[in-house]
């Protein structure tokens, strides 16, 4: 097909990444109420003051198996 070439000059991924990073600037952290923080990222790690739930809990939603362990229908798990 004619006219299906690239629309402009191209550059390597590394050059594009370097150009993009050079144009970016780090924003200063802001303190916001939780209800105004949708779509934002944390400036530092947040650690809960207590465990929720307050006891050891291991919930299971399913099982993980290796394909080599269940190659036949008669495989026992």
Short mmCIF file of C-alpha atoms in Angstrom, two decimals:
data_model
loop_
_atom_site.label_atom_id
_atom_site.label_comp_id
_atom_site.label_asym_id
_atom_site.label_seq_id
_atom_site.Cartn_x
_atom_site.Cartn_y
_atom_site.Cartn_z
CA UNK A 1 0.00 0.00 0.00
CA UNK A 2 1.27 3.41 -0.86
CA UNK A 3 1.36 6.22 1.63
CA UNK A 4 1.42 3.92 4.67
CA UNK A 5 4.89 4.95 5.83
CA UNK A 6 5.58 6.60 9.13
CA UNK A 7 4.13 10.13 9.35
CA UNK A 8 7.30 11.87 10.47
CA UNK A 9 10.81 11.48 11.80
CA UNK A 10 11.42 8.61 14.19
CA UNK A 11 13.84 8.10 17.06
CA UNK A 12 14.94 5.22 19.20
CA UNK A 13 13.05 4.32 22.35
CA UNK A 14 16.03 5.36 24.45
CA UNK A 15 16.21 8.80 22.79
CA UNK A 16 12.46 9.32 23.16
CA UNK A 17 12.61 8.32 26.84
CA UNK A 18 15.55 10.68 27.48
CA UNK A 19 13.75 13.55 25.75
CA UNK A 20 10.57 12.94 27.72
CA UNK A 21 12.37 12.67 31.07
CA UNK A 22 14.35 15.86 30.37
CA UNK A 23 11.08 17.76 29.83
CA UNK A 24 9.48 16.52 33.08
CA UNK A 25 9.71 18.12 36.48
CA UNK A 26 8.97 16.65 39.89
CA UNK A 27 5.90 18.11 41.59
CA UNK A 28 5.98 19.10 45.23
CA UNK A 29 3.89 16.88 47.53
CA UNK A 30 0.48 18.22 48.54
CA UNK A 31 -1.69 17.23 51.47
CA UNK A 32 -5.26 16.49 50.43
CA UNK A 33 -8.30 14.96 52.10
CA UNK A 34 -8.88 11.38 51.00
CA UNK A 35 -12.07 12.32 49.13
CA UNK A 36 -10.07 14.71 46.91
CA UNK A 37 -7.20 12.32 46.18
CA UNK A 38 -8.80 10.16 43.47
CA UNK A 39 -6.36 9.60 40.60
CA UNK A 40 -3.31 10.75 42.52
CA UNK A 41 -0.28 8.82 43.77
CA UNK A 42 1.33 8.84 47.19
CA UNK A 43 4.54 10.80 47.67
CA UNK A 44 5.72 8.22 50.22
CA UNK A 45 4.64 4.87 51.61
CA UNK A 46 1.56 4.79 53.81
CA UNK A 47 1.48 2.29 56.68
CA UNK A 48 -1.70 1.41 58.58
CA UNK A 49 -1.68 2.03 62.32
CA UNK A 50 -3.24 -1.39 62.95
CA UNK A 51 -3.84 -4.65 61.12
CA UNK A 52 -7.18 -5.13 59.38
CA UNK A 53 -8.53 -7.62 60.27
CA UNK A 54 -6.86 -7.66 63.67
CA UNK A 55 -6.09 -11.40 63.46
CA UNK A 56 -4.16 -13.74 61.18
CA UNK A 57 -6.27 -14.37 58.09
CA UNK A 58 -5.52 -16.37 54.96
CA UNK A 59 -8.38 -16.22 52.48
CA UNK A 60 -8.37 -18.50 49.43
CA UNK A 61 -10.30 -17.84 46.24
CA UNK A 62 -8.96 -20.75 44.22
CA UNK A 63 -6.10 -23.11 43.58
CA UNK A 64 -2.90 -22.82 41.58
CA UNK A 65 -1.56 -25.91 39.84
CA UNK A 66 1.33 -26.64 37.51
CA UNK A 67 0.36 -27.94 34.07
CA UNK A 68 2.84 -30.80 34.40
CA UNK A 69 1.04 -31.98 37.56
CA UNK A 70 -2.34 -32.29 35.82
CA UNK A 71 -1.48 -33.62 32.37
CA UNK A 72 -4.16 -36.30 32.50
CA UNK A 73 -7.78 -36.18 33.58
CA UNK A 74 -7.04 -38.82 36.22
CA UNK A 75 -4.51 -36.59 37.99
CA UNK A 76 -5.00 -36.46 41.73
CA UNK A 77 -4.50 -33.14 43.51
#
